[in-house]
Coordinates of C-alpha atoms in Angstrom, one line a residue:
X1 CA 0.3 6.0 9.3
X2 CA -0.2 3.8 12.0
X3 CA -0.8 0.0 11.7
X4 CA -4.2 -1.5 11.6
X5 CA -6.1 -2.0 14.7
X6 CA -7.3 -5.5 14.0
X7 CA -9.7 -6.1 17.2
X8 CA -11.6 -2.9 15.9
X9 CA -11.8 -4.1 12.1
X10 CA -13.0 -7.6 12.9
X11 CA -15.9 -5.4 15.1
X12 CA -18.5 -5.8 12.0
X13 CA -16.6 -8.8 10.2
X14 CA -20.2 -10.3 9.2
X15 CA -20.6 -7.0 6.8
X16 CA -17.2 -6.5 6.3
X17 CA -16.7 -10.6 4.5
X18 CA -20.3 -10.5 2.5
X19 CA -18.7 -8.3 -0.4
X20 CA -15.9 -10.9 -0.7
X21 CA -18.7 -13.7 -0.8
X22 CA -20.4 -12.0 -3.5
X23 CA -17.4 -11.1 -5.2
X24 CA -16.3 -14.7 -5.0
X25 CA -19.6 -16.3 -6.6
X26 CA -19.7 -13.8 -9.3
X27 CA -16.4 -15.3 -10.8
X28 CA -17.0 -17.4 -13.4
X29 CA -15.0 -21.1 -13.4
X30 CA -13.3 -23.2 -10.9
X31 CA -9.7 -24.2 -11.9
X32 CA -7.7 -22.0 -10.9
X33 CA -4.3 -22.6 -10.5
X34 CA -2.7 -19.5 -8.9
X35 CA -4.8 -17.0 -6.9
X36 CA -3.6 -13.9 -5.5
X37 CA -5.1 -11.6 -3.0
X38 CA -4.4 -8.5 -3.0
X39 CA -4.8 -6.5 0.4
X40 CA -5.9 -9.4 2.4
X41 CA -5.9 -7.8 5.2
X42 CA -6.5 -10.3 7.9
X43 CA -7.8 -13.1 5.9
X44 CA -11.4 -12.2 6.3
X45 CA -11.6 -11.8 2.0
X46 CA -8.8 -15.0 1.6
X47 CA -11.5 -17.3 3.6
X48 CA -14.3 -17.3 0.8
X49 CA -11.2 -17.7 -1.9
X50 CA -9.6 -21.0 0.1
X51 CA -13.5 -22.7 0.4
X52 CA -14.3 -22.5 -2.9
X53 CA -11.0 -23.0 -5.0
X54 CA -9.7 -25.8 -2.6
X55 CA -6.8 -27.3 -4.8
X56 CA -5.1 -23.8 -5.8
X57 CA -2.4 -22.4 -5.1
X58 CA -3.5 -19.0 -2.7
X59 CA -0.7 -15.8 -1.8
X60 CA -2.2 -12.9 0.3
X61 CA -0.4 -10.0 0.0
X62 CA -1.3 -7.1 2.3
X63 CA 1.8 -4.0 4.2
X64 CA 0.2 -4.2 7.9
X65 CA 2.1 -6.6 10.0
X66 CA -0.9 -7.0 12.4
X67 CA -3.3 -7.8 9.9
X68 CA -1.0 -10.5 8.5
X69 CA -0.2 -11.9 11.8
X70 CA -4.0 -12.4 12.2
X71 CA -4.3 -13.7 8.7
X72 CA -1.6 -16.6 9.2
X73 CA -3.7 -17.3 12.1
X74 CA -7.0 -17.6 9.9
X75 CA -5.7 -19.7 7.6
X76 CA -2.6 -22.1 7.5
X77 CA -2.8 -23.3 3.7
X78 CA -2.2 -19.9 2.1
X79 CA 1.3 -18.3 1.7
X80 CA 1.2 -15.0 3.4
X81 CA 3.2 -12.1 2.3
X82 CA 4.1 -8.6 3.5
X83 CA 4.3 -6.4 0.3
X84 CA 3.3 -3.1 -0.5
X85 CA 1.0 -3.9 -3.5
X86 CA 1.1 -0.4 -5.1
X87 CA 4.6 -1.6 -6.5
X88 CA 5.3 -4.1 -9.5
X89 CA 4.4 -8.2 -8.3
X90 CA 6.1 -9.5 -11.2
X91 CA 8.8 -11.2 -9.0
X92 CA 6.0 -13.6 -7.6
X93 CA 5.4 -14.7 -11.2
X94 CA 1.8 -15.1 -13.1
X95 CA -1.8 -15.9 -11.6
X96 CA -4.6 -17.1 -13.1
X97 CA -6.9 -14.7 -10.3
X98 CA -5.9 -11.9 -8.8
X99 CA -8.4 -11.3 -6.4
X100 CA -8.8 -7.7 -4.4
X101 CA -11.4 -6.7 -1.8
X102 CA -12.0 -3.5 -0.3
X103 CA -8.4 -2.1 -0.9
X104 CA -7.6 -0.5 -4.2
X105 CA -9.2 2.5 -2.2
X106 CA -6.2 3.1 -0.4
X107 CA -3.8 3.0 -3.4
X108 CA -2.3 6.5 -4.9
X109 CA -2.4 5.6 -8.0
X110 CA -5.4 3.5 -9.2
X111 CA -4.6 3.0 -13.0
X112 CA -1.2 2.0 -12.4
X113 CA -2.3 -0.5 -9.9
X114 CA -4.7 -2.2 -12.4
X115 CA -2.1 -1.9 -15.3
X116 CA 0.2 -3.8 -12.5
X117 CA -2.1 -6.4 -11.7
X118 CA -3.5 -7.4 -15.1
X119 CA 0.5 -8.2 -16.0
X120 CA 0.8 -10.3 -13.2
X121 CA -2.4 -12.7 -15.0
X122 CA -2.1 -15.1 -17.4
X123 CA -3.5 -15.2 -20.7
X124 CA -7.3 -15.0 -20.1
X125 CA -6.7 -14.8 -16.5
X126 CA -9.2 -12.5 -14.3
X127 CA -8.9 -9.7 -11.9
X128 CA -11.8 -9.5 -9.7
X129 CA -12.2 -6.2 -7.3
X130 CA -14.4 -4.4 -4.6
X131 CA -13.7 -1.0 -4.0
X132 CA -15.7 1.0 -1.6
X133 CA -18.0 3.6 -3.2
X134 CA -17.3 5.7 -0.1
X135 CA -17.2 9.4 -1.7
X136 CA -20.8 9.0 -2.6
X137 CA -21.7 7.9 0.5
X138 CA -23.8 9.9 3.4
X139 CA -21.0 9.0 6.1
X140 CA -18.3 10.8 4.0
X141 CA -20.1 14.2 4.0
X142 CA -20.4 13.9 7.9
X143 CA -16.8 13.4 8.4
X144 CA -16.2 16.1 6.4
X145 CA -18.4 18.4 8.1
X146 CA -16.3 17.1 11.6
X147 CA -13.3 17.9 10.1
X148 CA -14.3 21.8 8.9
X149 CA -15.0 22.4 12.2
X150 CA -10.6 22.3 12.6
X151 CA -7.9 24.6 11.6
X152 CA -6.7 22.7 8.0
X153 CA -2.9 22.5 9.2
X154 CA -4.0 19.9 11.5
X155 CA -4.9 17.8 8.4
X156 CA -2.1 19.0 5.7
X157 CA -1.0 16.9 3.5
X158 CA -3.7 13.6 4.2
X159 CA -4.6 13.3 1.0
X160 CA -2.3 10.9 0.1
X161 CA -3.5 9.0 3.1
X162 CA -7.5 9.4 2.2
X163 CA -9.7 6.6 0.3
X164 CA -9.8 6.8 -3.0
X165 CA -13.0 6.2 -4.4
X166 CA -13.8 6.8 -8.1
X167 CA -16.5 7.0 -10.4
X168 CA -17.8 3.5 -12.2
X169 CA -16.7 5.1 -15.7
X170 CA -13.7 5.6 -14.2
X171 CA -12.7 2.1 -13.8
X172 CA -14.6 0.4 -17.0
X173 CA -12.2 3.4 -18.6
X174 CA -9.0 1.7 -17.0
X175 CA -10.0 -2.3 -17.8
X176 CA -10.5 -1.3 -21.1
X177 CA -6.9 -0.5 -21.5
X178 CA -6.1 -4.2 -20.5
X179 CA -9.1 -6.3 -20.9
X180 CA -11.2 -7.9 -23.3
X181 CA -14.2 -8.7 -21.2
X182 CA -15.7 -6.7 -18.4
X183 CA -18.3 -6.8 -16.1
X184 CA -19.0 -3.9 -13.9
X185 CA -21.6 -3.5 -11.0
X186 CA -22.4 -1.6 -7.8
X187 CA -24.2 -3.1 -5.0
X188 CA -25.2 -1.1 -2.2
X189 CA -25.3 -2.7 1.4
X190 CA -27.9 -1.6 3.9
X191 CA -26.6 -2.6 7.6
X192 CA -28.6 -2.8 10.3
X193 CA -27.1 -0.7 13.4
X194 CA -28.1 -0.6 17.0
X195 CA -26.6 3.1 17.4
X196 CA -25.6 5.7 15.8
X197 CA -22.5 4.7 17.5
X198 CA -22.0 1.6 15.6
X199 CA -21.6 3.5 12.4
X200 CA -18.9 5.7 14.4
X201 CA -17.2 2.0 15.2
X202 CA -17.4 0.8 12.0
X203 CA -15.6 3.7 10.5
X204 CA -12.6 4.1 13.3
X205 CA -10.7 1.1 11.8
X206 CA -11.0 2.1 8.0
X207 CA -12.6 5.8 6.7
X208 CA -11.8 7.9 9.7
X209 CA -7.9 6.5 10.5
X210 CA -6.0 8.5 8.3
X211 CA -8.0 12.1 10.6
X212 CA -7.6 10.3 13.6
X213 CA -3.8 9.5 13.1
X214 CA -3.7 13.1 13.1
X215 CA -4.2 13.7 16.7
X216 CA -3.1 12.6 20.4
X217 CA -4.8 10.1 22.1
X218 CA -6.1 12.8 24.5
X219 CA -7.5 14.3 21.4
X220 CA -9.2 11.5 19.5
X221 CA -12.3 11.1 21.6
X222 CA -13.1 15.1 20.6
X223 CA -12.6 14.4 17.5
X224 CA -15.1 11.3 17.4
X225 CA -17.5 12.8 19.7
X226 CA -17.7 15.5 16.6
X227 CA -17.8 13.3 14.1
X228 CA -20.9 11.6 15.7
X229 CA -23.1 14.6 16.0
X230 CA -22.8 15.0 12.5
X231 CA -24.0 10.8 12.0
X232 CA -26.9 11.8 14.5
X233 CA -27.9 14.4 11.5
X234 CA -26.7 12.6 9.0
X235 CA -28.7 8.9 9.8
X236 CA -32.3 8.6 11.3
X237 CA -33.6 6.1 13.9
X238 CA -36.2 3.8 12.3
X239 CA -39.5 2.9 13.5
X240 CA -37.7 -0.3 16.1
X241 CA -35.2 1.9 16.9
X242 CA -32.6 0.6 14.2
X243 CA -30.0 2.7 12.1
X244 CA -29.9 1.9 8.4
X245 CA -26.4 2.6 7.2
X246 CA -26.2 2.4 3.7
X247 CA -22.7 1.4 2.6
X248 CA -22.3 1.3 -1.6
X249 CA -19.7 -1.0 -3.2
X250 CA -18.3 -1.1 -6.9
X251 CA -17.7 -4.5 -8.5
X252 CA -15.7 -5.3 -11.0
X253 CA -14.5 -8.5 -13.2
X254 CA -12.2 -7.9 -15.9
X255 CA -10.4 -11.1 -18.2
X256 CA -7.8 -11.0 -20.2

């Protein structure tokens, strides 16, 4: 799949960095020693991490070149890494956080991600993750209903590059296989759009890649023009003209 287009993610950075706020000043304690973060993408989710645990030690680990290029940008005290974080992290020895926002969605393999991560913590070390609730979610049906509207062999095989979004009971299922505490909540975001466009913009850099890697640059625009009509249906205008776009987000804490 193509790399990240960092301009377009950093579009709608405001709502894209409040779920690693929260997630931040949920976490109970402040001396940390060793903090990870896993899929940092640009830095947007490191920045809340390196203001608030000031003395620790902070890795982000993310497999986009251009996200990390921005990310070494963002912040000069952390030690950026390029690492595909569905594999073992052992190598880079224990953590007393391991930190993830918005990017266990994209792993194959959920469960053997979080088994991973909670080997890479220290003994009543925490993992802390948001994950996208995006399967629930109204703009998932209206890509769907875009994509029906092609022949399926355009789109063969992208599973394996789809979010993965499960249930809550599916992850407090997982942590209990490696943690003694847990704390598990979902918080759902209402963002104020302009257009219905804006939702459209927000999605091109995240939900809707994987579909529009599929197709030519000549061919994209179709393919976004369709997947609009269907957030016209899918998202009314409010009374001062304003979209509501409802985004839900699962939180969890586990500790060792």
């Amino acid at each position: 799949m193509e790399d990240w287009n960092v301009t377009l993610y950093r579009q709608f950075q405001k709502e894209r960095a409040q779920p690693s706020v929260d997630l931040v000043n949920r976490i109970a304690g402040d001396s940390f020693k060793r903090i990870i973060d896993i899929g940092c993408g640009s830095g947007m989710s490191t920045l809340p991490l390196r203001k608030r645990f000031k003395e620790a030690e902070i890795l982000g680990a993310d497999s986009s070149p251009s996200m990390l290029t921005q990310a070494r940008e963002t912040l000069k005290d952390v030690t950026w890494l390029e690492r595909d974080c569905s594999k073992p992290l052992n190598d880079l020895g224990e953590f007393d956080l391991v930190f993830s926002n918005a990017a266990l969605q994209w792993f194959e393999d959920q469960a053997k991600v979080i088994r991973n991560l909670s080997e890479v913590l220290m003994p009543a070390g925490i993992l802390a993750v948001q994950i996208p609730y995006f399967s629930t979610m109204t703009i998932a049906g209206c890509i769907a209903d875009a994509v029906k509207t092609y022949d399926g062999e355009i789109f063969k095989g992208i599973e394996k590059d789809l979010f993965r979004s499960y249930s809550p009971e599916f992850y407090y299922n997982e942590l209990t296989n490696h943690f003694s505490r847990i704390e598990l909540w979902q918080t759902n975001y209402f963002h104020m759009m302009n257009t219905h466009e804006d939702i459209l913009q927000f999605c091109m850099s995240t939900g809707l890649r994987p579909y529009a890697n599929r197709f030519a640059e000549s061919q994209k625009a179709e393919f976004y023009k369709k997947v609009l009509q269907e957030i016209k249906k899918g998202y009314n205008v409010q009374k001062n003209g304003k979209i509501l776009f409802e985004f839900k987000r699962i939180f969890f804490i586990g500790t060792k």
